[in-house]
Each structure stands twice: as C-alpha cells, then as structure tokens.
Short mmCIF file of C-alpha atoms and ligand atoms in Angstrom, two decimals:
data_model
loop_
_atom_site.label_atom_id
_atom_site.label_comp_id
_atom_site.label_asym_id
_atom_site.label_seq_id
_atom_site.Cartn_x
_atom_site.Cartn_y
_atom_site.Cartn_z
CA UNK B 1 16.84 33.03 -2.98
CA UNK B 2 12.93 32.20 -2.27
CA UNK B 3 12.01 29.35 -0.16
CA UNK B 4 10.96 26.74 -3.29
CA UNK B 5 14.46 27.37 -3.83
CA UNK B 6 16.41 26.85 -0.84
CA UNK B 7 13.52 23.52 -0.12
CA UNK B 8 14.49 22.36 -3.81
CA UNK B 9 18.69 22.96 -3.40
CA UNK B 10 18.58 20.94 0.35
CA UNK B 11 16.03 18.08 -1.50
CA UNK B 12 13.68 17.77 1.02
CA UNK B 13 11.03 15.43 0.61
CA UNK B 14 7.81 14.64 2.31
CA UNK B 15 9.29 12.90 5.75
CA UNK B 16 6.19 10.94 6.68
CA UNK B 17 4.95 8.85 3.66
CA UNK B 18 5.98 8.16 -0.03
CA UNK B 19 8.53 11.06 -0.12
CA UNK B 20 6.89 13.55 -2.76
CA UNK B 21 9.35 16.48 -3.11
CA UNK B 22 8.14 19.56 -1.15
CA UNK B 23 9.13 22.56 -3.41
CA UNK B 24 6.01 20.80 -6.00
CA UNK B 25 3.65 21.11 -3.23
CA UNK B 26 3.92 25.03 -2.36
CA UNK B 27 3.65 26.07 -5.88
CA UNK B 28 0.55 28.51 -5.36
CA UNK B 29 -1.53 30.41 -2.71
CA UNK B 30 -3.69 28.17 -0.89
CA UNK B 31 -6.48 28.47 2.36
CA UNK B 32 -5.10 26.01 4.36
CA UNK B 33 -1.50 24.91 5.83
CA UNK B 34 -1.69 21.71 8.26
CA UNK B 35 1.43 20.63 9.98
CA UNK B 36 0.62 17.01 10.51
CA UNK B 37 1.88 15.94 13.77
CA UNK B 38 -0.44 12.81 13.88
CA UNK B 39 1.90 10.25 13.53
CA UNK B 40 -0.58 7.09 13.10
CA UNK B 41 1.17 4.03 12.55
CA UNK B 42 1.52 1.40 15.96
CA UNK B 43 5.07 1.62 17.73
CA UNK B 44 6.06 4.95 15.34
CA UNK B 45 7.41 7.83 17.56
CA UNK B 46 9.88 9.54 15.90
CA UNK B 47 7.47 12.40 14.44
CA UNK B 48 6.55 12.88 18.29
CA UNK B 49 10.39 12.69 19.26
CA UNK B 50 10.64 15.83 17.29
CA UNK B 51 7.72 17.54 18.55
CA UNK B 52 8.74 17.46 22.28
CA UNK B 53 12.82 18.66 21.48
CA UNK B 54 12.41 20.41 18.10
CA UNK B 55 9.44 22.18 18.46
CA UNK B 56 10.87 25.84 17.62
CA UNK B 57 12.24 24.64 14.65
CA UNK B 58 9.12 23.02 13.17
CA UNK B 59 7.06 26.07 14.13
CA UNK B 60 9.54 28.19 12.24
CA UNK B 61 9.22 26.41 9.32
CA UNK B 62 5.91 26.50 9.30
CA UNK B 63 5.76 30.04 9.14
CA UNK B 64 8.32 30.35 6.71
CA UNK B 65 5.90 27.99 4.58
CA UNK B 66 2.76 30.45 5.75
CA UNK B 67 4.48 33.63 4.48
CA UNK B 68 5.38 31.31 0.69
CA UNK B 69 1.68 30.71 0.04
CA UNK B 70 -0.35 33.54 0.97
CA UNK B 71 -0.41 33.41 5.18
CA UNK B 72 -3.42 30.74 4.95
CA UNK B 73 -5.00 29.14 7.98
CA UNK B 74 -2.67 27.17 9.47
CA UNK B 75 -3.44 24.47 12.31
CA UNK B 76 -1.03 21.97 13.68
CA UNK B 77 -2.90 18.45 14.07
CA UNK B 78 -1.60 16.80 16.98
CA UNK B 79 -3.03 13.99 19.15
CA UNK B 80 -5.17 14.63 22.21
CA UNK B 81 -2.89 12.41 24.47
CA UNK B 82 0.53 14.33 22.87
CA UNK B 83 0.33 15.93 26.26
CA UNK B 84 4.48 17.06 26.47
CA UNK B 85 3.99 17.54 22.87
CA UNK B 86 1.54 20.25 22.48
CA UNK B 87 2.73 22.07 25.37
CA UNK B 88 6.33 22.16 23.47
CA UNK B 89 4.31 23.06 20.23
CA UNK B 90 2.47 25.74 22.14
CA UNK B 91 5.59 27.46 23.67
CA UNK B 92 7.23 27.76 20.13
CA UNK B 93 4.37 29.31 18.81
CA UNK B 94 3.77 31.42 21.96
CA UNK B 95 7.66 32.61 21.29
CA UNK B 96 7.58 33.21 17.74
CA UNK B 97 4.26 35.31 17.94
CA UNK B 98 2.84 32.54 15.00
CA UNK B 99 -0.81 32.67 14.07
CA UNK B 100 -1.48 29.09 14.45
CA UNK B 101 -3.85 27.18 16.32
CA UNK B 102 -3.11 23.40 17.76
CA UNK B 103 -5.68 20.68 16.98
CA UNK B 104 -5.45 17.71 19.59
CA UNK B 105 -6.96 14.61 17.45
CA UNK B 106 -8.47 12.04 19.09
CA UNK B 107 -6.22 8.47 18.53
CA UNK B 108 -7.49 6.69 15.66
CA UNK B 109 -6.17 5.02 12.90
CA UNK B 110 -5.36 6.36 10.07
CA UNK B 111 -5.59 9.52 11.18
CA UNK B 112 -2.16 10.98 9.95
CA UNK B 113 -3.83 9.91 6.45
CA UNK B 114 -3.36 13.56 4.28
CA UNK B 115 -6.84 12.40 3.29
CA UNK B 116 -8.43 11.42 6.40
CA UNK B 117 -6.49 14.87 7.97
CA UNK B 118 -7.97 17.22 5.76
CA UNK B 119 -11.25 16.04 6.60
CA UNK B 120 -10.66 16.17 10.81
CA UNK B 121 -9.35 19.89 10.11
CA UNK B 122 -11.56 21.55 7.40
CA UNK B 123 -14.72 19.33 7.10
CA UNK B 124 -13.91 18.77 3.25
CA UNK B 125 -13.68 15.42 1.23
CA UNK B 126 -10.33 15.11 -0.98
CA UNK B 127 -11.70 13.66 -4.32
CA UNK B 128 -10.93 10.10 -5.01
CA UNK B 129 -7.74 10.46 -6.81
CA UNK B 130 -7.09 13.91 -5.91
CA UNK B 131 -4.68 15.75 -3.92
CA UNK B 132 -5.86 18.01 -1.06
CA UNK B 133 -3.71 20.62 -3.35
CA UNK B 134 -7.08 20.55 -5.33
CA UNK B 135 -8.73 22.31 -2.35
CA UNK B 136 -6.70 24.69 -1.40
CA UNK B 137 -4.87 22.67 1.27
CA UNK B 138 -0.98 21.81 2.19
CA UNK B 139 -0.46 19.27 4.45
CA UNK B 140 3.32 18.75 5.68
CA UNK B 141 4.58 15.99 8.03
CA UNK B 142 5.96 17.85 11.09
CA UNK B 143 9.85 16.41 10.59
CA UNK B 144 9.24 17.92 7.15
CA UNK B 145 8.48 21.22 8.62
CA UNK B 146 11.64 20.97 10.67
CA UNK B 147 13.61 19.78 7.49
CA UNK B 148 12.41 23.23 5.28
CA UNK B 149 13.25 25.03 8.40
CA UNK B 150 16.85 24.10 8.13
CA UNK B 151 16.87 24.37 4.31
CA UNK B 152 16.43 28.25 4.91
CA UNK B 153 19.65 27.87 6.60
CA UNK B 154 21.43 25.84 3.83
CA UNK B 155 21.21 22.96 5.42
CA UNK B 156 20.70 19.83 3.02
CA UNK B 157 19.20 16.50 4.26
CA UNK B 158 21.52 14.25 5.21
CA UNK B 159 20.44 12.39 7.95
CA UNK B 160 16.65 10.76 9.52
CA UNK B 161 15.57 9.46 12.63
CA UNK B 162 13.94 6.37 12.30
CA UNK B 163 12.09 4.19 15.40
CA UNK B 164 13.34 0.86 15.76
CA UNK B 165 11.77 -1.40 18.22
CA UNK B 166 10.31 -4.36 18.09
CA UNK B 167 12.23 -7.86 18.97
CA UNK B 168 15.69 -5.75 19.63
CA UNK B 169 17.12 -5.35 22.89
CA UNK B 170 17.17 -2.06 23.47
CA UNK B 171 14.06 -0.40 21.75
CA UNK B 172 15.31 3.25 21.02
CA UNK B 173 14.86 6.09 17.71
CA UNK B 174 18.14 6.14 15.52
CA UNK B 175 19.46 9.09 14.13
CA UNK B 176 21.14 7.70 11.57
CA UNK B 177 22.67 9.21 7.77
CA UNK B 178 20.22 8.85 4.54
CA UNK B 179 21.43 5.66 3.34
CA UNK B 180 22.49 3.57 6.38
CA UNK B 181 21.53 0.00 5.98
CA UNK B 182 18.78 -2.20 8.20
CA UNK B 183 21.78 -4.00 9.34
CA UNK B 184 23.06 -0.90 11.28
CA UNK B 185 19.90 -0.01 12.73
CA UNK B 186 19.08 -3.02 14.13
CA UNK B 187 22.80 -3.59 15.24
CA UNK B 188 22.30 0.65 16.54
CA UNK B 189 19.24 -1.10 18.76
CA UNK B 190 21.22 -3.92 20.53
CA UNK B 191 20.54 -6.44 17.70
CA UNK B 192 17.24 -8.75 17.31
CA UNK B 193 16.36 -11.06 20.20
CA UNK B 194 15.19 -13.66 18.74
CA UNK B 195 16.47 -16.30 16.69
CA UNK B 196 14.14 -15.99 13.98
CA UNK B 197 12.39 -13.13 12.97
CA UNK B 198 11.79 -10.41 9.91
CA UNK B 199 11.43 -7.22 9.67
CA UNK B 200 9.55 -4.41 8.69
CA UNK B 201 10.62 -1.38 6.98
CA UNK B 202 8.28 1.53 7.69
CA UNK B 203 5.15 1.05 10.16
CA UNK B 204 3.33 -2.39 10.66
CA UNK B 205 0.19 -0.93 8.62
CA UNK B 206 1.75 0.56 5.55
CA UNK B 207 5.52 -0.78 6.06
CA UNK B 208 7.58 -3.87 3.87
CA UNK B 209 8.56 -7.00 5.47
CA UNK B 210 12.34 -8.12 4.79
CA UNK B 211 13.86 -11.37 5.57
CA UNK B 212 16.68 -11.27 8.30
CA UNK B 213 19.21 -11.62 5.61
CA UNK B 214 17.46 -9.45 3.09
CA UNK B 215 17.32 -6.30 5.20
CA UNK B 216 21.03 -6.19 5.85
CA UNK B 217 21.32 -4.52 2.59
CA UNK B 218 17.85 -2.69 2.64
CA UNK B 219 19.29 1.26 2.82
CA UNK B 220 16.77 3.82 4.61
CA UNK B 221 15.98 7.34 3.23
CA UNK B 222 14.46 10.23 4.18
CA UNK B 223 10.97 9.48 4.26
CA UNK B 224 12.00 6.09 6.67
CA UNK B 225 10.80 6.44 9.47
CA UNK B 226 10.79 2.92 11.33
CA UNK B 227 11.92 -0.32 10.95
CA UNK B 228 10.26 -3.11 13.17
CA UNK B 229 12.02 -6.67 14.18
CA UNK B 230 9.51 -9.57 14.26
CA UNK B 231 9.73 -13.12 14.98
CA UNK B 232 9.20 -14.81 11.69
CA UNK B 233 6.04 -16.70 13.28
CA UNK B 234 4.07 -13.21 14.00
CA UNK B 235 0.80 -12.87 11.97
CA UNK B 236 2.12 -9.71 10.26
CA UNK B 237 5.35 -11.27 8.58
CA UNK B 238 2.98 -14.69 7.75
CA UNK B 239 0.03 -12.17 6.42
CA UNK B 240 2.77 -10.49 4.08
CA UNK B 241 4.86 -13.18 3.39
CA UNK B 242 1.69 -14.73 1.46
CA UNK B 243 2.47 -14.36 -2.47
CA UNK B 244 -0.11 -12.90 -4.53
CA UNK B 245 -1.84 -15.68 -5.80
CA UNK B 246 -2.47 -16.98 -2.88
CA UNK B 247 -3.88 -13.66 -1.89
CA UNK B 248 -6.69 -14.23 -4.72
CA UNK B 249 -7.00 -17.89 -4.45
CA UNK B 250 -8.28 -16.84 -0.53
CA UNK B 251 -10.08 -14.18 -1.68
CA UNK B 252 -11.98 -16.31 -4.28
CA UNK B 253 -12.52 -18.79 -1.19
CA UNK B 254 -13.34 -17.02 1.60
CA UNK B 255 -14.75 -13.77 0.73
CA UNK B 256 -18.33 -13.99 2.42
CA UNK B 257 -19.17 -10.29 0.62
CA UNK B 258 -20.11 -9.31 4.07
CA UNK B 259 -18.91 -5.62 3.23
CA UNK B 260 -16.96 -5.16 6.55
CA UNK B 261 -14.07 -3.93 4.36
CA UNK B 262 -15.43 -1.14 3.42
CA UNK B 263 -17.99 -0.36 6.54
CA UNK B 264 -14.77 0.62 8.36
CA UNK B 265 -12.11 1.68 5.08
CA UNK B 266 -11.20 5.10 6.05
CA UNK B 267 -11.51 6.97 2.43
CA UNK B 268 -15.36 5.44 2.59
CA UNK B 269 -16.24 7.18 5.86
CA UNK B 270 -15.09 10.28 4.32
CA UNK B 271 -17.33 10.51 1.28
CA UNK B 272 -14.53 8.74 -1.56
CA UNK B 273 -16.08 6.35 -3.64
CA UNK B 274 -14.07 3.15 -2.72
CA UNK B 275 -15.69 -0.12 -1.97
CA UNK B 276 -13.11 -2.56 -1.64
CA UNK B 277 -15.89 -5.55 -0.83
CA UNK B 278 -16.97 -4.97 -4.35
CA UNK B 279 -13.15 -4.59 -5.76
CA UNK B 280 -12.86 -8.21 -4.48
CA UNK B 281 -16.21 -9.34 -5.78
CA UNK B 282 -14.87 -8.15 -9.23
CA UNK B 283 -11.51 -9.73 -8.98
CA UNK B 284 -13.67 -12.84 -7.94
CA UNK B 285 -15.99 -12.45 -11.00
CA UNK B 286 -13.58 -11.88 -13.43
CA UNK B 287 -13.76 -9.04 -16.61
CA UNK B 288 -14.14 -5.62 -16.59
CA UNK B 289 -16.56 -3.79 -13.95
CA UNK B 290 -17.22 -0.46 -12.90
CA UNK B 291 -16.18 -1.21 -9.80
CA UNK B 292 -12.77 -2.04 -9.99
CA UNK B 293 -11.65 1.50 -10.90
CA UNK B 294 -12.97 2.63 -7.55
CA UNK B 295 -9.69 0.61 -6.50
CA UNK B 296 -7.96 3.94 -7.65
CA UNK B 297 -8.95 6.09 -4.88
CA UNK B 298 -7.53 3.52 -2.53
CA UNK B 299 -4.96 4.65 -0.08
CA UNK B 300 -3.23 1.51 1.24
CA UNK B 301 -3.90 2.08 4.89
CA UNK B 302 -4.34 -1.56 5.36
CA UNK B 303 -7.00 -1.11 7.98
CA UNK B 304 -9.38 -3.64 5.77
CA UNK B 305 -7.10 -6.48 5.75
CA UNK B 306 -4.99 -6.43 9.10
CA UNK B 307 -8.12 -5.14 11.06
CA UNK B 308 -11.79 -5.24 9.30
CA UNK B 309 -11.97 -8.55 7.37
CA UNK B 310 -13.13 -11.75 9.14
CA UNK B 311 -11.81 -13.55 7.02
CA UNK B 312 -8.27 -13.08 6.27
CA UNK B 313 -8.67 -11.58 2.59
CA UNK B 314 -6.39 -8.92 1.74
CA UNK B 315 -8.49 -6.21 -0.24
CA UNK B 316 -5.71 -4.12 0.03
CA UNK B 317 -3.19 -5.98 -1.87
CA UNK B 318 -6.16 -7.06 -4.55
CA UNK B 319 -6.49 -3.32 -4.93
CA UNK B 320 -2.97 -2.46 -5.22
CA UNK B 321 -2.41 -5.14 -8.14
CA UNK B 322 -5.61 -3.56 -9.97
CA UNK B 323 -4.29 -0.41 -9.40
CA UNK B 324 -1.32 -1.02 -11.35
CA UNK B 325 -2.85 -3.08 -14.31
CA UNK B 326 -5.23 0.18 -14.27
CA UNK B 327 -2.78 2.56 -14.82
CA UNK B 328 -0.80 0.67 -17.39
CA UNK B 329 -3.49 0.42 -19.22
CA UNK B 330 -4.27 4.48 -18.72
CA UNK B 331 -7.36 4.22 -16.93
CA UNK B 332 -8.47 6.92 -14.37
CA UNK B 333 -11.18 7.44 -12.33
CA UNK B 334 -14.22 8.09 -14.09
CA UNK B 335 -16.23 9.62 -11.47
CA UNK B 336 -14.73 11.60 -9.10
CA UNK B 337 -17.54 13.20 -7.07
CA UNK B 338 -18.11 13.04 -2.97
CA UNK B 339 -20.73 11.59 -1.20
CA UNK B 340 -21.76 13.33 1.98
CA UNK B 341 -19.52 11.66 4.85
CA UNK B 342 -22.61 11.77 7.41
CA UNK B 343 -24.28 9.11 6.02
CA UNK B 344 -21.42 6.86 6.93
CA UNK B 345 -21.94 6.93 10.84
CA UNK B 346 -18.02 7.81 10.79
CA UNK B 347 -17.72 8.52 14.79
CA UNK B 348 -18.78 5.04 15.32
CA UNK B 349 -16.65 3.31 12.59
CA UNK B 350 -13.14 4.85 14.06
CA UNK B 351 -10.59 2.09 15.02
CA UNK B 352 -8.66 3.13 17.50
CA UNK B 353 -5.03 2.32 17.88
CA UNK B 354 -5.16 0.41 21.23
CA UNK B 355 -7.49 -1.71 19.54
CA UNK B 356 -5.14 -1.96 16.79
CA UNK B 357 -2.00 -2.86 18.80
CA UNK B 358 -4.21 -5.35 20.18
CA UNK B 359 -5.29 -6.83 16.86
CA UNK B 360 -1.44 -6.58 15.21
CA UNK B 361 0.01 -8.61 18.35
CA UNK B 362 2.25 -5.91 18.85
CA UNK B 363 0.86 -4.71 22.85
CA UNK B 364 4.13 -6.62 23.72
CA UNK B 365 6.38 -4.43 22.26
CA UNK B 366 6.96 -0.44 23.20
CA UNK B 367 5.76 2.64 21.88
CA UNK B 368 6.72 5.77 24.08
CA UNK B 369 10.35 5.99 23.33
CA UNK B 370 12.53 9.19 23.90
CA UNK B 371 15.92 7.40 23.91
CA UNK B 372 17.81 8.51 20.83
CA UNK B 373 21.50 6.75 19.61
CA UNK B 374 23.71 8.53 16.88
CA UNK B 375 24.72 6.04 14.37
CA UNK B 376 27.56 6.80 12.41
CA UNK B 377 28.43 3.76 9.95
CA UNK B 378 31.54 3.10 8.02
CA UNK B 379 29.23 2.69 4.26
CA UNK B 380 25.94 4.28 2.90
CA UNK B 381 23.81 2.88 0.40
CA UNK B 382 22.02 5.75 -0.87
CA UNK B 383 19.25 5.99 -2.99
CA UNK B 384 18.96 8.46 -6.14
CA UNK B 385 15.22 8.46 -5.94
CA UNK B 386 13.83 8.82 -2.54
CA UNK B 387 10.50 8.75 -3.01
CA UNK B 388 7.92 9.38 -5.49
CA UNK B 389 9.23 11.47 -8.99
CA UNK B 390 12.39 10.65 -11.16
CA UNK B 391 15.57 9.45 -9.56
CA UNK B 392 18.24 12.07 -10.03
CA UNK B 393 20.97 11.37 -12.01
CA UNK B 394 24.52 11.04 -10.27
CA UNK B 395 26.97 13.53 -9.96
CA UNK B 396 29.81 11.77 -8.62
CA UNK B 397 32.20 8.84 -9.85
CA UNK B 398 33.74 5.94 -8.64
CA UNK B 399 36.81 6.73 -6.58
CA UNK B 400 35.21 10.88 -5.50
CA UNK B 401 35.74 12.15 -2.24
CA UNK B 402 33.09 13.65 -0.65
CA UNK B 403 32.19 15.68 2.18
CA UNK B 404 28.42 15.45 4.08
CA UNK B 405 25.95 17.83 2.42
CA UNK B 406 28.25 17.42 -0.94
CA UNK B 407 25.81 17.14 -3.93
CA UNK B 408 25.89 13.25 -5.37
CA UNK B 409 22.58 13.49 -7.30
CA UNK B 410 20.67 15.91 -9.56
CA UNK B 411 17.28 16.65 -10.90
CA UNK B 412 16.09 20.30 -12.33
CA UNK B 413 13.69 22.14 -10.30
CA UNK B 414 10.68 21.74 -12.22
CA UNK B 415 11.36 17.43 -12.73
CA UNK B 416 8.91 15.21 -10.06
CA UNK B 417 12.17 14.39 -8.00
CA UNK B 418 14.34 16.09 -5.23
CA UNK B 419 18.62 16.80 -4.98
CA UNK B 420 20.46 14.00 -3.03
CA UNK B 421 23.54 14.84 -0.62
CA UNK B 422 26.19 12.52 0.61
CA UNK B 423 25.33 11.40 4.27
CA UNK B 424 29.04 10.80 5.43
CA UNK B 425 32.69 12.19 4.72
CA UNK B 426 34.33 9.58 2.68
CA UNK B 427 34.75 7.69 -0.78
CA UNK B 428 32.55 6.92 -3.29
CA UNK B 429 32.93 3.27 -4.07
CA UNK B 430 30.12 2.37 -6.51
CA UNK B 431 27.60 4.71 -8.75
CA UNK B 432 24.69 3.14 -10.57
CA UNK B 433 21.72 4.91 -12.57
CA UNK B 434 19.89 3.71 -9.08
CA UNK B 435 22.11 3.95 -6.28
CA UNK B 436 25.67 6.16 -4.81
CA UNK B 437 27.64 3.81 -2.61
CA UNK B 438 29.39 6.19 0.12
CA UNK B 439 32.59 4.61 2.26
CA UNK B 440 33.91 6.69 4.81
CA UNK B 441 37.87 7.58 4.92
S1 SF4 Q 1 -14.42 -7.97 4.95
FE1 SF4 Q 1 -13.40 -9.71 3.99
S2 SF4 Q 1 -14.98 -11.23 3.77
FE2 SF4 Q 1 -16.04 -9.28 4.13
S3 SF4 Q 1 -16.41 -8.45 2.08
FE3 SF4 Q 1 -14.47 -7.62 2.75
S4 SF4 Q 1 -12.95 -9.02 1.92
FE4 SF4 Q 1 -14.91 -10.10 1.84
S1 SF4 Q 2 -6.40 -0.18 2.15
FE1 SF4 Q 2 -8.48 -0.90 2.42
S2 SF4 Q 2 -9.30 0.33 4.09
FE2 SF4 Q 2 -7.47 1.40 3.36
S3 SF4 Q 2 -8.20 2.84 1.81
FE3 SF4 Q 2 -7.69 0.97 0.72
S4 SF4 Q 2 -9.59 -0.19 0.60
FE4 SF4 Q 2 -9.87 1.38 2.20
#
C-alpha cells in the first residue's frame, strides 16, 4: 500500500487550520516540503506540546512524506524562542540520519500562515487565490506530520489534543477523542472561573465564539486545536458578538480610509493584491468595483480588525461576507499576479505576538503549558465532514457497536473529503447525513 493510501484509509486531515485532507495535497513531485511548526495563534501550544515529546515521530513522517514526492527540500519552520523544541526536533533528525534543516522564525503574527510561511522559507509570493501547491511547495502542520506518521502504521485518527486555557482553573492541553464536546473540555480543565463568560473555539485570531450554553454541544475535530474561556465582558467575545450589520453600519461610520488595514495585512506585505481599506471603501460606496474581488485573496488572519484598525471596523468580516456573495455568484480573481514584497517595508510592518497578547487582553492568561489530561467521555458528537471537502457519508446505524478506529464514515479517495473513525468503544445512538453520535458501553 503507498503512503496516499495508508494517509487516505486513517483520514487524516490538515491538523492546524481548515482541515483539507492530506492524501490531495501530495499528489505530485514538488521542490519544497515545510513542516510548519510555527504555531501562531496567542495562548495555542499544543503544536509545540508535540514538538518537545513527539519529535521522532513527526520527523519520521516527514520523511516518509519526502520519499512520496520526489525527496524535495525540506525545512522544519520553528520559532526562534522554541528553545526545548528545536533541540528535540534536532535530535530526531540527528537519529534518523534525515536531510532536513530547522528554520527558527522570529515571533510574529501570522507567521504559521501557509502563505506568509512559504514566503519566510523560499522567498516566493503564493498568488492571490492560489495554493503554495502552485509552486512547488507542501506545507504540513507538524501534528499532521505526526498523524501520517502513524497512518503508516495503520493507525486511524481518533483522538486531538486541543489547548484549553483561558478563564478555567486549571489551564492545561486535553487529549481528548474526535468528537468530545466543549462541555468536556472545559469540565477536563477544572471548569470556567467566572460566572459569565464565552468561549472560543480555535485561537483568539481565527477561532468562533460560543455562548456558555451553546458550546456544551459544540463537538471538536481533528483540526481543533484550542478552545479559550472568556468572560462575556472581554473585547474579543463583544468584537464578535457584533452581528453583521452592525459590522457595516460602523464601517460606513467610522472608516477614516486611513489605509492602516492594509499597511500591516499580512498577504499585502507579501506581494498579494489585497487592500482591505479599499474592500471597505467599496462596501461603503455601494455597486460593483474592481476592488472588491481583491477580497478573494484574503486569508482571515484577523490582524486588520483585532490589531491594525483605529477604529474598530472589521475589514475582515466585510471581506468574508463579499467573499461569499463572490463566489455564489462565480466570480474569481481576475488578476492574479505578485507585486514585489520589498516595496512593502515588511521587516518593519511585523506585529509581534507580545504586542498582540497585549492588544487581545489576553497577557493575563497562560501560554507555556506542558500539562496534558486524558479525557475519556461517556458520548461523542462526531462530525462527518471535518474540514474542508464533502462530508462522508455514514457507515453505521442506529443501535451499531463499535470499537475505536472502527470506520463510521466514507468518502472515495479521489472526493475533496477524508474517512472518519469512531473515537470511543461503544453504541451508536444517532446517525444523521451530518453527524455519528457515539455512546460508550
Ligand atoms: S484601518 Fe480601519 S479606519 Fe483605517 S482604512 Fe482600515 S478599516 Fe478604515
Ligand atoms: S484578515 Fe485582514 S489582515 Fe488578514 S489577510 Fe484578510 S484583509 Fe489582510
């Protein structure tokens, strides 16, 4: 069996971001392979967890990825300050006799971006709406790495570990099965500490806010990596909580055009043509313009509404709307070429992340963690799609017994989607075209 195979049969996904399946995205030969070990989002640690304790395991997948598509250049992108990290990194290559080379990142945000990564390694500019694929590059999330390595040994995924910190009492990373609930992980963390509060599934930047009594029943996958408790009177949960329209009505309002958006907007500094001042002055205007398909080369880091803007517009969520009315109506981007990223004065523009904890309100709350608690929960909620692609299509019914690693969803190898496995031993006590409901005993 080849290794697209045995990635496709243990439905691995992309462990860092929106979960694209992993056996697309090693399809052909390509000049680069970059493990991305530079876990960007505030108060996230569980890619660095891995580093410092599974180290071997990510450098062997790695190489079993390097040998798939044509033994490219391969670099791991760490962080400069990842001291325990790289050393661990550096032994497992050392041991394995692996031709690849560490690259210690200096800490700025969003430098985990695939976008914003390719550039730091190779010098070259993604194009706006493209897919570092189109160069010649493969960029995999380091936990992803460590998930291929134990899909060589048959080994499905089953289970995550996700950072939970935050307003809980005892701030720790939870290795918990695909599909436990927010509820658990919270409850896995001591519970919230405050009477009040949200929380947010994924990192502060890029992540989802949930009501306390709406993420008891929020289920987290494979690609979910944190979930954050908040007091409901933090800037982040008010900034979210704001509905759309009053999003635009602020915009309209308040927009002063002074272009700080996009002076710091991370795709900008690296030659994309995105300009999400002028997205908003569109919105603003009204009608059709140019410039609001540049809002398709956006990648929702955030950084121009929780961090640039002066004046509390949300670009990114303007962009995100136009995005979608774009593509239902089947536009693309027109022009996909690259400006030269020197003219953008990119090594002073960098935001770094202390400056961003500071910003976010979130200096309070911890970061460093290396305490780890199994969770083991009676019921899974698990997800048939989970991530980007088709859902797969259930394989169980009501009232099945199933062991962990059993198949319970299914997609062919060449459909956008990826093979889901039950989490715990138990019962299956619900199956919907969207969901496999898993109760142990
Ligand atoms: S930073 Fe804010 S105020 Fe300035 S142009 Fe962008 S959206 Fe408008
Ligand atoms: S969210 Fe804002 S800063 Fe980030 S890529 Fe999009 S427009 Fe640029």
């Amino acid at each position: 069996m080849d290794l697209l195979e045995q990635i496709y049969l243990a439905g691995v996904i992309g462990a860092g971001g929106a979960g694209f399946p992993t056996h697309h995205k090693l399809t052909r030969p390509v000049q680069w392979l970059i493990a991305n070990g530079a876990e960007c989002e505030p108060l996230v640690a569980s890619g660095r967890y891995n580093m410092r304790h599974s180290a071997d395991q990510i450098v062997a997948g790695l190489e079993a990825v390097r040998q798939a598509v044509g033994r490219p250049r391969c670099v791991i992108a760490t962080k400069a300050k990842y001291g325990s990290e790289t050393e661990a990194l550096r032994s497992a290559i050392s041991q394995a006799g692996v031709p690849a080379e560490i690259r210690p990142l200096e800490d700025f945000y969003p430098v985990g971006d695939e976008h914003v990564l390719v550039y730091e390694i190779t010098g070259l500019t993604v194009p706006p709406g493209g897919l570092p694929l189109d160069l010649g590059v493969v960029v995999l999330n380091v936990t992803t790495l460590m998930n291929i390595h134990q899909a060589t040994m048959s080994q499905p995924v089953t289970r995550h570990l996700a950072t939970v910190t935050g307003s809980v009492a005892a701030p720790c990373l939870v290795d918990a099965p695909v599909g436990a609930t927010g509820d658990d992980l919270i409850r896995a963390a001591g519970g919230a500490t405050v009477s009040a509060w949200a929380a947010i599934q994924g990192g502060p930047m890029m992540g989802r806010v949930h009501s306390a009594a709406a993420i008891k029943q929020v289920d987290f996958g494979k690609a979910d990596s944190a979930l954050i408790v908040l007091p409901a009177s933090h800037r982040l949960v008010g900034f979210y909580d704001q509905p759309y329209e009053a999003q635009l009505a602020d915009a309209k309002t308040a927009c002063i055009q002074c272009a700080r958006c996009t002076d710091l907007c991370p795709r900008f500094l690296i030659g994309q043509r995105i300009r999400p001042h002028r997205v908003v002055r569109a919105v603003n205007r009204g009608g059709d313009s140019a410039d609001l398909v540049d809002a398709l080369a956006c990648g929702q880091c955030g950084l121009c509404e929780l961090f640039a803007c002066p004046q509390g517009v949300a670009p990114r969520q303007i962009s995100r709307q136009v995005k979608q009315q774009l593509r239902a109506a089947g536009r693309s981007l027109t022009d996909v070429r690259v400006r030269s990223a020197q003219t953008t004065d990119r090594q002073n523009r960098r935001v770094w992340q202390s400056q961003l904890i500071e910003r976010l309100d979130l200096a309070d709350y911890p970061t460093a963690l290396d305490k780890v608690v199994r969770l083991d929960p009676d019921q899974v909620i698990i997800r048939l799609s989970q991530g980007v692609g088709s859902a797969a299509r259930p394989e169980v019914k009501s009232g099945d017994q199933v062991k962990v690693g059993d198949l319970i969803g299914w997609v062919d190898q060449s459909e956008a989607g990826a093979l889901v496995h039950a989490s715990i031993d138990g019962r299956v006590s619900q199956v919907t075209p969207a969901v496999v409901k898993l109760e142990s005993g």
